[in-house]
PDB file of C-alpha atoms in Angstrom:
ATOM      1  CA  UNK C   1      12.731 -16.457 -16.751  1.00 40.00           C
ATOM      2  CA  UNK C   2      11.970 -18.036 -20.071  1.00 40.00           C
ATOM      3  CA  UNK C   3       8.459 -19.395 -19.845  1.00 54.00           C
ATOM      4  CA  UNK C   4       6.415 -20.281 -22.897  1.00 51.00           C
ATOM      5  CA  UNK C   5       2.661 -20.673 -22.612  1.00 57.00           C
ATOM      6  CA  UNK C   6       0.042 -21.240 -25.262  1.00 58.00           C
ATOM      7  CA  UNK C   7      -3.752 -21.012 -25.635  1.00 74.00           C
ATOM      8  CA  UNK C   8      -5.732 -19.886 -22.632  1.00 84.00           C
ATOM      9  CA  UNK C   9      -2.691 -20.282 -20.386  1.00 87.00           C
ATOM     10  CA  UNK C  10      -0.960 -17.610 -22.473  1.00 90.00           C
ATOM     11  CA  UNK C  11      -4.094 -15.458 -22.254  1.00 92.00           C
ATOM     12  CA  UNK C  12      -4.101 -15.767 -18.459  1.00 94.00           C
ATOM     13  CA  UNK C  13      -0.400 -14.917 -18.373  1.00 91.00           C
ATOM     14  CA  UNK C  14      -1.039 -11.813 -20.484  1.00 92.00           C
ATOM     15  CA  UNK C  15      -3.987 -10.803 -18.295  1.00 94.00           C
ATOM     16  CA  UNK C  16      -1.794 -11.180 -15.206  1.00 92.00           C
ATOM     17  CA  UNK C  17       0.856  -8.962 -16.793  1.00 92.00           C
ATOM     18  CA  UNK C  18      -1.751  -6.302 -17.607  1.00 93.00           C
ATOM     19  CA  UNK C  19      -3.215  -6.375 -14.089  1.00 94.00           C
ATOM     20  CA  UNK C  20       0.255  -6.144 -12.595  1.00 91.00           C
ATOM     21  CA  UNK C  21       1.221  -3.186 -14.804  1.00 92.00           C
ATOM     22  CA  UNK C  22      -2.038  -1.390 -14.047  1.00 93.00           C
ATOM     23  CA  UNK C  23      -1.562  -1.820 -10.301  1.00 92.00           C
ATOM     24  CA  UNK C  24       2.121  -0.871 -10.390  1.00 91.00           C
ATOM     25  CA  UNK C  25       1.267   2.366 -12.188  1.00 87.00           C
ATOM     26  CA  UNK C  26      -1.958   3.107 -10.251  1.00 92.00           C
ATOM     27  CA  UNK C  27      -3.960   3.002 -13.462  1.00 89.00           C
ATOM     28  CA  UNK C  28      -6.997   1.147 -14.731  1.00 93.00           C
ATOM     29  CA  UNK C  29      -6.373  -1.722 -17.143  1.00 93.00           C
ATOM     30  CA  UNK C  30      -8.215   0.189 -19.862  1.00 93.00           C
ATOM     31  CA  UNK C  31      -5.742   3.053 -19.449  1.00 90.00           C
ATOM     32  CA  UNK C  32      -2.836   0.605 -19.698  1.00 89.00           C
ATOM     33  CA  UNK C  33      -4.320  -0.893 -22.864  1.00 89.00           C
ATOM     34  CA  UNK C  34      -4.737   2.576 -24.372  1.00 89.00           C
ATOM     35  CA  UNK C  35      -1.029   3.313 -23.855  1.00 83.00           C
ATOM     36  CA  UNK C  36       2.189   1.385 -23.952  1.00 80.00           C
ATOM     37  CA  UNK C  37       2.210  -1.963 -22.225  1.00 82.00           C
ATOM     38  CA  UNK C  38       4.617  -4.865 -22.192  1.00 75.00           C
ATOM     39  CA  UNK C  39       3.849  -8.545 -22.695  1.00 74.00           C
ATOM     40  CA  UNK C  40       6.364 -11.362 -22.479  1.00 71.00           C
ATOM     41  CA  UNK C  41       4.644 -12.920 -25.513  1.00 72.00           C
ATOM     42  CA  UNK C  42       2.220 -11.273 -27.874  1.00 74.00           C
ATOM     43  CA  UNK C  43       0.089 -10.204 -29.564  1.00 86.00           C
ATOM     44  CA  UNK C  44      -2.573  -9.608 -26.923  1.00 88.00           C
ATOM     45  CA  UNK C  45      -5.151 -12.394 -26.882  1.00 87.00           C
ATOM     46  CA  UNK C  46      -8.845 -11.380 -26.840  1.00 93.00           C
ATOM     47  CA  UNK C  47      -9.457 -13.663 -23.847  1.00 94.00           C
ATOM     48  CA  UNK C  48      -6.585 -11.963 -21.968  1.00 92.00           C
ATOM     49  CA  UNK C  49      -8.170  -8.591 -22.650  1.00 93.00           C
ATOM     50  CA  UNK C  50     -11.545  -9.876 -21.408  1.00 95.00           C
ATOM     51  CA  UNK C  51     -10.027 -11.293 -18.204  1.00 96.00           C
ATOM     52  CA  UNK C  52      -7.906  -8.248 -17.394  1.00 95.00           C
ATOM     53  CA  UNK C  53     -10.702  -5.739 -18.028  1.00 96.00           C
ATOM     54  CA  UNK C  54     -13.250  -7.857 -16.152  1.00 96.00           C
ATOM     55  CA  UNK C  55     -11.010  -8.447 -13.132  1.00 96.00           C
ATOM     56  CA  UNK C  56     -10.167  -4.756 -13.009  1.00 96.00           C
ATOM     57  CA  UNK C  57     -13.826  -3.719 -13.195  1.00 96.00           C
ATOM     58  CA  UNK C  58     -14.887  -6.225 -10.522  1.00 95.00           C
ATOM     59  CA  UNK C  59     -11.850  -5.524  -8.330  1.00 94.00           C
ATOM     60  CA  UNK C  60     -13.724  -4.153  -5.275  1.00 93.00           C
ATOM     61  CA  UNK C  61     -15.912  -7.282  -5.060  1.00 94.00           C
ATOM     62  CA  UNK C  62     -13.012  -9.607  -5.840  1.00 95.00           C
ATOM     63  CA  UNK C  63     -10.782  -7.942  -3.239  1.00 94.00           C
ATOM     64  CA  UNK C  64     -13.566  -8.356  -0.686  1.00 92.00           C
ATOM     65  CA  UNK C  65     -13.657 -12.089  -1.463  1.00 93.00           C
ATOM     66  CA  UNK C  66      -9.870 -12.329  -1.150  1.00 94.00           C
ATOM     67  CA  UNK C  67      -9.948 -10.449   2.162  1.00 89.00           C
ATOM     68  CA  UNK C  68     -12.728 -12.651   3.528  1.00 88.00           C
ATOM     69  CA  UNK C  69     -10.855 -15.851   2.668  1.00 88.00           C
ATOM     70  CA  UNK C  70      -7.476 -14.556   3.815  1.00 86.00           C
ATOM     71  CA  UNK C  71      -8.192 -13.523   7.376  1.00 68.00           C
ATOM     72  CA  UNK C  72      -4.535 -13.528   8.397  1.00 75.00           C
ATOM     73  CA  UNK C  73      -3.146 -11.483   5.513  1.00 78.00           C
ATOM     74  CA  UNK C  74      -4.336  -8.156   4.171  1.00 83.00           C
ATOM     75  CA  UNK C  75      -4.319  -7.784   0.411  1.00 85.00           C
ATOM     76  CA  UNK C  76      -1.669  -5.072   0.647  1.00 85.00           C
ATOM     77  CA  UNK C  77       0.719  -7.505   2.392  1.00 87.00           C
ATOM     78  CA  UNK C  78       0.408 -10.098  -0.371  1.00 88.00           C
ATOM     79  CA  UNK C  79       2.999 -10.494  -3.070  1.00 88.00           C
ATOM     80  CA  UNK C  80       1.898  -8.484  -6.145  1.00 90.00           C
ATOM     81  CA  UNK C  81       1.914 -11.514  -8.419  1.00 92.00           C
ATOM     82  CA  UNK C  82      -0.139 -13.553  -5.954  1.00 92.00           C
ATOM     83  CA  UNK C  83      -2.614 -10.736  -5.403  1.00 93.00           C
ATOM     84  CA  UNK C  84      -3.206 -10.221  -9.123  1.00 95.00           C
ATOM     85  CA  UNK C  85      -3.353 -13.952  -9.860  1.00 95.00           C
ATOM     86  CA  UNK C  86      -6.040 -14.279  -7.203  1.00 96.00           C
ATOM     87  CA  UNK C  87      -7.988 -11.407  -8.758  1.00 96.00           C
ATOM     88  CA  UNK C  88      -7.708 -12.973 -12.187  1.00 96.00           C
ATOM     89  CA  UNK C  89      -8.716 -16.439 -11.013  1.00 96.00           C
ATOM     90  CA  UNK C  90     -11.623 -15.307  -8.863  1.00 96.00           C
ATOM     91  CA  UNK C  91     -12.950 -13.194 -11.721  1.00 97.00           C
ATOM     92  CA  UNK C  92     -12.811 -16.239 -13.978  1.00 96.00           C
ATOM     93  CA  UNK C  93     -14.407 -18.469 -11.324  1.00 95.00           C
ATOM     94  CA  UNK C  94     -17.286 -16.049 -10.740  1.00 95.00           C
ATOM     95  CA  UNK C  95     -17.951 -14.523 -14.146  1.00 95.00           C
ATOM     96  CA  UNK C  96     -16.750 -16.919 -16.871  1.00 93.00           C
ATOM     97  CA  UNK C  97     -19.215 -19.757 -17.182  1.00 90.00           C
ATOM     98  CA  UNK C  98     -17.464 -21.747 -19.906  1.00 90.00           C
ATOM     99  CA  UNK C  99     -14.353 -22.551 -17.819  1.00 90.00           C
ATOM    100  CA  UNK C 100     -14.419 -25.177 -15.081  1.00 91.00           C
ATOM    101  CA  UNK C 101     -13.342 -23.882 -11.665  1.00 94.00           C
ATOM    102  CA  UNK C 102     -10.766 -26.675 -11.279  1.00 94.00           C
ATOM    103  CA  UNK C 103      -9.121 -25.688 -14.561  1.00 94.00           C
ATOM    104  CA  UNK C 104      -8.938 -22.055 -13.471  1.00 94.00           C
ATOM    105  CA  UNK C 105      -7.273 -23.068 -10.215  1.00 95.00           C
ATOM    106  CA  UNK C 106      -4.805 -25.436 -11.907  1.00 94.00           C
ATOM    107  CA  UNK C 107      -3.849 -22.838 -14.504  1.00 94.00           C
ATOM    108  CA  UNK C 108      -3.334 -20.098 -11.913  1.00 94.00           C
ATOM    109  CA  UNK C 109      -1.247 -22.396  -9.734  1.00 95.00           C
ATOM    110  CA  UNK C 110       0.991 -23.047 -12.750  1.00 93.00           C
ATOM    111  CA  UNK C 111       1.289 -19.302 -13.343  1.00 94.00           C
ATOM    112  CA  UNK C 112       2.142 -18.836  -9.653  1.00 94.00           C
ATOM    113  CA  UNK C 113       4.947 -21.386 -10.062  1.00 94.00           C
ATOM    114  CA  UNK C 114       6.227 -19.551 -13.142  1.00 92.00           C
ATOM    115  CA  UNK C 115       5.977 -15.945 -11.904  1.00 92.00           C
ATOM    116  CA  UNK C 116       5.695 -16.056  -8.122  1.00 91.00           C
ATOM    117  CA  UNK C 117       7.892 -17.070  -5.238  1.00 92.00           C
ATOM    118  CA  UNK C 118       8.487 -20.572  -3.914  1.00 91.00           C
ATOM    119  CA  UNK C 119       5.432 -20.217  -1.654  1.00 91.00           C
ATOM    120  CA  UNK C 120       3.112 -18.613  -4.220  1.00 92.00           C
ATOM    121  CA  UNK C 121       1.636 -21.751  -5.748  1.00 93.00           C
ATOM    122  CA  UNK C 122       0.679 -23.199  -2.369  1.00 93.00           C
ATOM    123  CA  UNK C 123      -0.829 -19.925  -1.157  1.00 92.00           C
ATOM    124  CA  UNK C 124      -2.792 -19.329  -4.389  1.00 93.00           C
ATOM    125  CA  UNK C 125      -4.017 -22.936  -4.460  1.00 94.00           C
ATOM    126  CA  UNK C 126      -5.161 -22.810  -0.827  1.00 93.00           C
ATOM    127  CA  UNK C 127      -7.083 -19.563  -1.088  1.00 94.00           C
ATOM    128  CA  UNK C 128      -8.684 -20.458  -4.432  1.00 95.00           C
ATOM    129  CA  UNK C 129      -9.587 -23.875  -3.033  1.00 95.00           C
ATOM    130  CA  UNK C 130     -11.475 -22.228  -0.174  1.00 93.00           C
ATOM    131  CA  UNK C 131     -13.367 -20.012  -2.641  1.00 95.00           C
ATOM    132  CA  UNK C 132     -14.135 -23.055  -4.810  1.00 96.00           C
ATOM    133  CA  UNK C 133     -15.463 -24.931  -1.763  1.00 95.00           C
ATOM    134  CA  UNK C 134     -17.767 -22.001  -0.997  1.00 94.00           C
ATOM    135  CA  UNK C 135     -18.993 -21.882  -4.597  1.00 94.00           C
ATOM    136  CA  UNK C 136     -19.627 -25.625  -4.623  1.00 94.00           C
ATOM    137  CA  UNK C 137     -21.611 -25.278  -1.383  1.00 95.00           C
ATOM    138  CA  UNK C 138     -23.794 -22.656  -3.067  1.00 94.00           C
ATOM    139  CA  UNK C 139     -22.415 -19.711  -1.097  1.00 93.00           C
ATOM    140  CA  UNK C 140     -22.794 -16.276  -2.667  1.00 94.00           C
ATOM    141  CA  UNK C 141     -19.138 -15.451  -2.067  1.00 93.00           C
ATOM    142  CA  UNK C 142     -19.549 -11.742  -2.776  1.00 93.00           C
ATOM    143  CA  UNK C 143     -22.421 -11.354  -0.289  1.00 93.00           C
ATOM    144  CA  UNK C 144     -20.505 -13.449   2.253  1.00 92.00           C
ATOM    145  CA  UNK C 145     -17.418 -11.281   1.738  1.00 89.00           C
ATOM    146  CA  UNK C 146     -19.429  -8.108   2.306  1.00 90.00           C
ATOM    147  CA  UNK C 147     -20.893  -9.563   5.498  1.00 91.00           C
ATOM    148  CA  UNK C 148     -17.395 -10.545   6.679  1.00 86.00           C
ATOM    149  CA  UNK C 149     -16.107  -7.022   5.959  1.00 84.00           C
ATOM    150  CA  UNK C 150     -18.967  -5.537   7.977  1.00 88.00           C
ATOM    151  CA  UNK C 151     -18.238  -7.946  10.843  1.00 87.00           C
ATOM    152  CA  UNK C 152     -14.553  -6.967  10.808  1.00 84.00           C
ATOM    153  CA  UNK C 153     -15.420  -3.259  10.764  1.00 86.00           C
ATOM    154  CA  UNK C 154     -17.750  -3.709  13.731  1.00 89.00           C
ATOM    155  CA  UNK C 155     -15.056  -5.688  15.530  1.00 86.00           C
ATOM    156  CA  UNK C 156     -12.523  -2.917  14.876  1.00 85.00           C
ATOM    157  CA  UNK C 157     -14.956  -0.279  16.184  1.00 89.00           C
ATOM    158  CA  UNK C 158     -15.516  -2.348  19.321  1.00 89.00           C
ATOM    159  CA  UNK C 159     -11.753  -2.709  19.808  1.00 88.00           C
ATOM    160  CA  UNK C 160     -11.304   1.062  19.396  1.00 88.00           C
ATOM    161  CA  UNK C 161     -14.069   1.702  21.912  1.00 88.00           C
ATOM    162  CA  UNK C 162     -12.464  -0.734  24.360  1.00 88.00           C
ATOM    163  CA  UNK C 163      -9.071   0.931  23.885  1.00 87.00           C
ATOM    164  CA  UNK C 164     -10.681   4.299  24.586  1.00 85.00           C
ATOM    165  CA  UNK C 165     -12.089   2.921  27.833  1.00 79.00           C
ATOM    166  CA  UNK C 166     -15.633   2.352  26.621  1.00 64.00           C
ATOM    167  CA  UNK C 167     -17.221  -1.025  27.102  1.00 56.00           C
ATOM    168  CA  UNK C 168     -18.165  -2.760  23.834  1.00 50.00           C
ATOM    169  CA  UNK C 169     -21.901  -3.011  23.363  1.00 51.00           C
ATOM    170  CA  UNK C 170     -21.522  -6.672  22.535  1.00 52.00           C
ATOM    171  CA  UNK C 171     -18.787  -8.702  24.221  1.00 49.00           C
ATOM    172  CA  UNK C 172     -18.921 -11.228  21.380  1.00 50.00           C
ATOM    173  CA  UNK C 173     -18.147  -8.451  18.860  1.00 48.00           C
ATOM    174  CA  UNK C 174     -14.874  -7.755  20.652  1.00 48.00           C
ATOM    175  CA  UNK C 175     -13.726 -11.380  20.541  1.00 51.00           C
ATOM    176  CA  UNK C 176     -11.185 -12.200  17.830  1.00 51.00           C
ATOM    177  CA  UNK C 177     -12.373 -14.297  14.902  1.00 50.00           C
ATOM    178  CA  UNK C 178     -11.033 -17.839  14.780  1.00 48.00           C
ATOM    179  CA  UNK C 179      -8.238 -18.370  12.268  1.00 47.00           C
ATOM    180  CA  UNK C 180      -8.846 -20.769   9.402  1.00 49.00           C
ATOM    181  CA  UNK C 181      -5.227 -21.928   9.665  1.00 46.00           C
ATOM    182  CA  UNK C 182      -4.174 -20.643   6.261  1.00 49.00           C
ATOM    183  CA  UNK C 183      -0.551 -20.513   5.175  1.00 52.00           C
ATOM    184  CA  UNK C 184       1.216 -17.198   4.941  1.00 49.00           C
ATOM    185  CA  UNK C 185       1.544 -15.700   1.483  1.00 52.00           C
ATOM    186  CA  UNK C 186       4.868 -14.952  -0.082  1.00 50.00           C
ATOM    187  CA  UNK C 187       6.533 -11.607   0.605  1.00 50.00           C
ATOM    188  CA  UNK C 188       6.022  -8.433  -1.361  1.00 47.00           C
ATOM    189  CA  UNK C 189       7.163  -8.389  -4.957  1.00 43.00           C
TER     190      UNK C 189
END
């Protein structure tokens, strides 16, 4: 695909490429940057470097946010482009103060259209929109994601206990969480 981006859109595209390469090779972004890496357009923009390194460093917290807002789909089941675009965008939404959240979402949706599947842009837009709504409501999305992960772990323990024949200590803990009606992400890349 011949896609030409400029400015911060190009930087986001480069950051996405770095995150994707790091994940595909089970390496940290810093390790990728220290070796050979490929960019569709170069040279590497400083903002791209900042985004890729930051998203990689904050990945556990960002993945918790993605998991909390994507109840129906585990991160591992998401398309690789979608997963890394979400990481990039959520990093920018949470840690880059000089970029408006709406711009981050719009830019990442455009990148999803360019690099993802037919369903990618809708999936990315929906999940990022839910995170943006939380941020606008003043929710600490990282703390909320941690609490959701703990709730899911407790629910899984209760389900295991029930499967083993033990009664769950809390009947409410064994009840499935309501779905937020999200769309399915695109298939694996």
